[in-house]
PDB file of C-alpha atoms in Angstrom:
ATOM      1  CA  UNK A 251     107.934  88.220  73.548  1.00  0.00           C
ATOM      2  CA  UNK A 252     107.492  90.352  76.650  1.00  0.00           C
ATOM      3  CA  UNK A 253     106.071  89.025  79.888  1.00  0.00           C
ATOM      4  CA  UNK A 254     104.589  90.937  82.776  1.00  0.00           C
ATOM      5  CA  UNK A 255     106.385  90.983  86.095  1.00  0.00           C
ATOM      6  CA  UNK A 256     104.232  89.154  88.632  1.00  0.00           C
ATOM      7  CA  UNK A 257     104.105  88.574  92.383  1.00  0.00           C
ATOM      8  CA  UNK A 258     101.482  86.403  94.052  1.00  0.00           C
ATOM      9  CA  UNK A 259     101.019  85.677  97.748  1.00  0.00           C
ATOM     10  CA  UNK A 260      98.346  84.199  99.995  1.00  0.00           C
ATOM     11  CA  UNK A 261      98.014  85.399 103.579  1.00  0.00           C
ATOM     12  CA  UNK A 262      95.563  84.538 106.375  1.00  0.00           C
ATOM     13  CA  UNK A 263      93.148  86.945 108.030  1.00  0.00           C
ATOM     14  CA  UNK A 264      91.459  86.247 111.369  1.00  0.00           C
ATOM     15  CA  UNK A 265      88.412  88.199 110.160  1.00  0.00           C
ATOM     16  CA  UNK A 266      85.653  87.066 107.828  1.00  0.00           C
ATOM     17  CA  UNK A 267      85.958  87.392 104.076  1.00  0.00           C
ATOM     18  CA  UNK A 268      83.334  90.171 104.238  1.00  0.00           C
ATOM     19  CA  UNK A 269      85.302  92.232 106.788  1.00  0.00           C
ATOM     20  CA  UNK A 270      88.658  91.630 105.111  1.00  0.00           C
ATOM     21  CA  UNK A 271      87.208  92.447 101.693  1.00  0.00           C
ATOM     22  CA  UNK A 272      85.712  95.721 102.978  1.00  0.00           C
ATOM     23  CA  UNK A 273      89.090  96.711 104.429  1.00  0.00           C
ATOM     24  CA  UNK A 274      91.265  95.863 101.404  1.00  0.00           C
ATOM     25  CA  UNK A 275      88.904  96.749  98.543  1.00  0.00           C
ATOM     26  CA  UNK A 276      88.973 100.311  99.886  1.00  0.00           C
ATOM     27  CA  UNK A 277      92.408 100.803  98.341  1.00  0.00           C
ATOM     28  CA  UNK A 278      93.189 103.783 100.573  1.00  0.00           C
ATOM     29  CA  UNK A 279      94.278 101.183 103.145  1.00  0.00           C
ATOM     30  CA  UNK A 280      97.227 100.037 100.995  1.00  0.00           C
ATOM     31  CA  UNK A 281      99.337 102.678 102.765  1.00  0.00           C
ATOM     32  CA  UNK A 282      98.689 100.855 106.063  1.00  0.00           C
ATOM     33  CA  UNK A 283     100.437  97.664 105.001  1.00  0.00           C
ATOM     34  CA  UNK A 284     102.645  98.222 101.938  1.00  0.00           C
ATOM     35  CA  UNK A 285     105.886  99.913 103.041  1.00  0.00           C
ATOM     36  CA  UNK A 286     106.542 101.328  99.556  1.00  0.00           C
ATOM     37  CA  UNK A 287     103.315 103.366  99.663  1.00  0.00           C
ATOM     38  CA  UNK A 288     103.520 106.908 101.029  1.00  0.00           C
ATOM     39  CA  UNK A 289      99.803 107.705 100.751  1.00  0.00           C
ATOM     40  CA  UNK A 290      96.652 106.588  98.977  1.00  0.00           C
ATOM     41  CA  UNK A 291      93.607 108.798  98.566  1.00  0.00           C
ATOM     42  CA  UNK A 292      90.168 108.420  97.036  1.00  0.00           C
ATOM     43  CA  UNK A 293      90.433 110.619  93.964  1.00  0.00           C
ATOM     44  CA  UNK A 294      86.823 110.812  92.794  1.00  0.00           C
ATOM     45  CA  UNK A 295      84.814 110.893  96.025  1.00  0.00           C
ATOM     46  CA  UNK A 296      81.817 108.771  96.819  1.00  0.00           C
ATOM     47  CA  UNK A 297      81.835 105.136  97.854  1.00  0.00           C
ATOM     48  CA  UNK A 298      85.309 103.554  97.629  1.00  0.00           C
ATOM     49  CA  UNK A 299      83.748 100.079  97.365  1.00  0.00           C
ATOM     50  CA  UNK A 300      82.389 100.348  93.829  1.00  0.00           C
ATOM     51  CA  UNK A 301      83.475  99.789  90.258  1.00  0.00           C
ATOM     52  CA  UNK A 302      84.870 103.086  89.035  1.00  0.00           C
ATOM     53  CA  UNK A 303      86.315 104.190  92.373  1.00  0.00           C
ATOM     54  CA  UNK A 304      89.602 105.961  91.682  1.00  0.00           C
ATOM     55  CA  UNK A 305      92.603 106.097  93.983  1.00  0.00           C
ATOM     56  CA  UNK A 306      95.716 108.252  93.725  1.00  0.00           C
ATOM     57  CA  UNK A 307      98.652 106.303  95.156  1.00  0.00           C
ATOM     58  CA  UNK A 308     102.012 107.890  95.949  1.00  0.00           C
ATOM     59  CA  UNK A 309     104.905 105.503  96.355  1.00  0.00           C
ATOM     60  CA  UNK A 310     108.621 105.530  96.965  1.00  0.00           C
ATOM     61  CA  UNK A 311     110.842 102.905  95.346  1.00  0.00           C
ATOM     62  CA  UNK A 312     114.640 103.031  95.407  1.00  0.00           C
ATOM     63  CA  UNK A 313     114.477 106.517  96.961  1.00  0.00           C
ATOM     64  CA  UNK A 314     112.387 107.838  94.040  1.00  0.00           C
ATOM     65  CA  UNK A 315     108.846 109.075  94.490  1.00  0.00           C
ATOM     66  CA  UNK A 316     106.254 108.273  91.878  1.00  0.00           C
ATOM     67  CA  UNK A 317     102.489 107.969  91.595  1.00  0.00           C
ATOM     68  CA  UNK A 318      99.962 105.592  90.111  1.00  0.00           C
ATOM     69  CA  UNK A 319      96.303 106.301  89.483  1.00  0.00           C
ATOM     70  CA  UNK A 320      94.222 103.221  90.234  1.00  0.00           C
ATOM     71  CA  UNK A 321      90.634 102.401  89.323  1.00  0.00           C
ATOM     72  CA  UNK A 322      88.484  99.590  90.643  1.00  0.00           C
ATOM     73  CA  UNK A 323      87.622  97.679  87.468  1.00  0.00           C
ATOM     74  CA  UNK A 324      85.920  94.594  88.952  1.00  0.00           C
ATOM     75  CA  UNK A 325      84.185  94.143  92.289  1.00  0.00           C
ATOM     76  CA  UNK A 326      82.490  90.950  93.443  1.00  0.00           C
ATOM     77  CA  UNK A 327      81.878  91.426  97.171  1.00  0.00           C
ATOM     78  CA  UNK A 328      83.108  89.674  99.226  1.00  0.00           C
ATOM     79  CA  UNK A 329      85.159  87.376  97.010  1.00  0.00           C
ATOM     80  CA  UNK A 330      87.158  89.423  94.472  1.00  0.00           C
ATOM     81  CA  UNK A 331      88.366  92.901  93.562  1.00  0.00           C
ATOM     82  CA  UNK A 332      90.540  93.974  90.629  1.00  0.00           C
ATOM     83  CA  UNK A 333      92.305  97.339  90.516  1.00  0.00           C
ATOM     84  CA  UNK A 334      94.165  98.792  87.551  1.00  0.00           C
ATOM     85  CA  UNK A 335      96.893 101.342  88.162  1.00  0.00           C
ATOM     86  CA  UNK A 336      98.688 103.352  85.522  1.00  0.00           C
ATOM     87  CA  UNK A 337     101.153 106.147  84.974  1.00  0.00           C
ATOM     88  CA  UNK A 338     103.356 107.156  82.028  1.00  0.00           C
ATOM     89  CA  UNK A 339     105.684 104.161  82.373  1.00  0.00           C
ATOM     90  CA  UNK A 340     103.762 101.221  83.855  1.00  0.00           C
ATOM     91  CA  UNK A 341     100.413  99.457  84.104  1.00  0.00           C
ATOM     92  CA  UNK A 342      99.648  97.507  87.278  1.00  0.00           C
ATOM     93  CA  UNK A 343      96.830  94.983  87.632  1.00  0.00           C
ATOM     94  CA  UNK A 344      96.195  94.040  91.259  1.00  0.00           C
ATOM     95  CA  UNK A 345      93.724  91.219  91.930  1.00  0.00           C
ATOM     96  CA  UNK A 346      92.659  90.249  95.435  1.00  0.00           C
ATOM     97  CA  UNK A 347      90.573  87.166  96.106  1.00  0.00           C
ATOM     98  CA  UNK A 348      89.049  86.238  99.455  1.00  0.00           C
ATOM     99  CA  UNK A 349      88.288  82.651 100.501  1.00  0.00           C
ATOM    100  CA  UNK A 350      86.547  81.798 103.786  1.00  0.00           C
ATOM    101  CA  UNK A 351      88.390  79.499 106.196  1.00  0.00           C
ATOM    102  CA  UNK A 352      87.389  78.120 109.610  1.00  0.00           C
ATOM    103  CA  UNK A 353      89.723  80.704 111.185  1.00  0.00           C
ATOM    104  CA  UNK A 354      88.559  83.693 109.082  1.00  0.00           C
ATOM    105  CA  UNK A 355      89.692  83.875 105.468  1.00  0.00           C
ATOM    106  CA  UNK A 356      92.654  83.736 103.130  1.00  0.00           C
ATOM    107  CA  UNK A 357      93.556  86.630 100.874  1.00  0.00           C
ATOM    108  CA  UNK A 358      95.414  85.975  97.651  1.00  0.00           C
ATOM    109  CA  UNK A 359      97.054  89.087  96.255  1.00  0.00           C
ATOM    110  CA  UNK A 360      98.178  88.819  92.639  1.00  0.00           C
ATOM    111  CA  UNK A 361     100.105  91.824  91.295  1.00  0.00           C
ATOM    112  CA  UNK A 362     101.117  92.112  87.637  1.00  0.00           C
ATOM    113  CA  UNK A 363     103.221  94.974  86.292  1.00  0.00           C
ATOM    114  CA  UNK A 364     103.864  95.754  82.665  1.00  0.00           C
ATOM    115  CA  UNK A 365     106.258  98.439  81.542  1.00  0.00           C
ATOM    116  CA  UNK A 366     105.241 100.619  78.593  1.00  0.00           C
ATOM    117  CA  UNK A 367     107.010 101.200  75.307  1.00  0.00           C
ATOM    118  CA  UNK A 368     110.734 100.576  75.078  1.00  0.00           C
ATOM    119  CA  UNK A 369     110.867 100.225  78.843  1.00  0.00           C
ATOM    120  CA  UNK A 370     109.406  96.750  78.288  1.00  0.00           C
ATOM    121  CA  UNK A 371     112.962  95.663  77.532  1.00  0.00           C
ATOM    122  CA  UNK A 372     113.559  96.007  81.286  1.00  0.00           C
ATOM    123  CA  UNK A 373     110.782  93.539  82.221  1.00  0.00           C
ATOM    124  CA  UNK A 374     113.298  90.998  83.645  1.00  0.00           C
ATOM    125  CA  UNK A 375     114.664  93.699  85.958  1.00  0.00           C
ATOM    126  CA  UNK A 376     111.112  94.692  86.896  1.00  0.00           C
ATOM    127  CA  UNK A 377     110.455  91.077  87.922  1.00  0.00           C
ATOM    128  CA  UNK A 378     113.356  91.223  90.388  1.00  0.00           C
ATOM    129  CA  UNK A 379     112.184  94.572  91.768  1.00  0.00           C
ATOM    130  CA  UNK A 380     108.561  93.433  92.038  1.00  0.00           C
ATOM    131  CA  UNK A 381     109.621  90.301  93.897  1.00  0.00           C
ATOM    132  CA  UNK A 382     111.517  92.416  96.458  1.00  0.00           C
ATOM    133  CA  UNK A 383     108.651  94.890  96.843  1.00  0.00           C
ATOM    134  CA  UNK A 384     106.115  92.052  96.915  1.00  0.00           C
ATOM    135  CA  UNK A 385     107.850  90.260  99.779  1.00  0.00           C
ATOM    136  CA  UNK A 386     107.859  93.463 101.853  1.00  0.00           C
ATOM    137  CA  UNK A 387     104.190  94.117 101.038  1.00  0.00           C
ATOM    138  CA  UNK A 388     103.285  90.504 101.855  1.00  0.00           C
ATOM    139  CA  UNK A 389     104.931  90.822 105.274  1.00  0.00           C
ATOM    140  CA  UNK A 390     103.139  94.116 105.910  1.00  0.00           C
ATOM    141  CA  UNK A 391      99.802  92.670 104.787  1.00  0.00           C
ATOM    142  CA  UNK A 392     100.232  89.606 107.000  1.00  0.00           C
ATOM    143  CA  UNK A 393     101.018  91.811 110.022  1.00  0.00           C
ATOM    144  CA  UNK A 394      98.193  94.299 109.337  1.00  0.00           C
ATOM    145  CA  UNK A 395      95.556  91.613 108.793  1.00  0.00           C
ATOM    146  CA  UNK A 396      96.565  89.960 112.082  1.00  0.00           C
ATOM    147  CA  UNK A 397      95.502  93.220 113.795  1.00  0.00           C
ATOM    148  CA  UNK A 398      92.313  93.742 111.780  1.00  0.00           C
TER     149      UNK A 398
END
């Protein structure tokens, strides 16, 4: 049986859940805090904070450039957003939840990656890679939210 690679982290934000949600649910901002992301653009125009918003994300991992096309598949402002990214080799499900705190809010980022086809045999290696990328993204997110 194959299992998805997964990385989950919770980081604080000094801003309200509403403000933090508005910043992160607009997935173009992923390039501001995830060091593996080269650029993220809104691919289908219109409001980026809606179900159906599409984002083209260019990334660089292990000195190789690649791209994922993400869509916002669930949006419950200001508490939850789910984005689904896909290319020829992988599906990524990124869920962000936002919980108010006395100091602002906490963001839990839950990333799940599943390789396609025979590449699924490499899922254990993907888990190691995702953990490394996730730690770097968590650090970047923590630093960026501190400046929000």
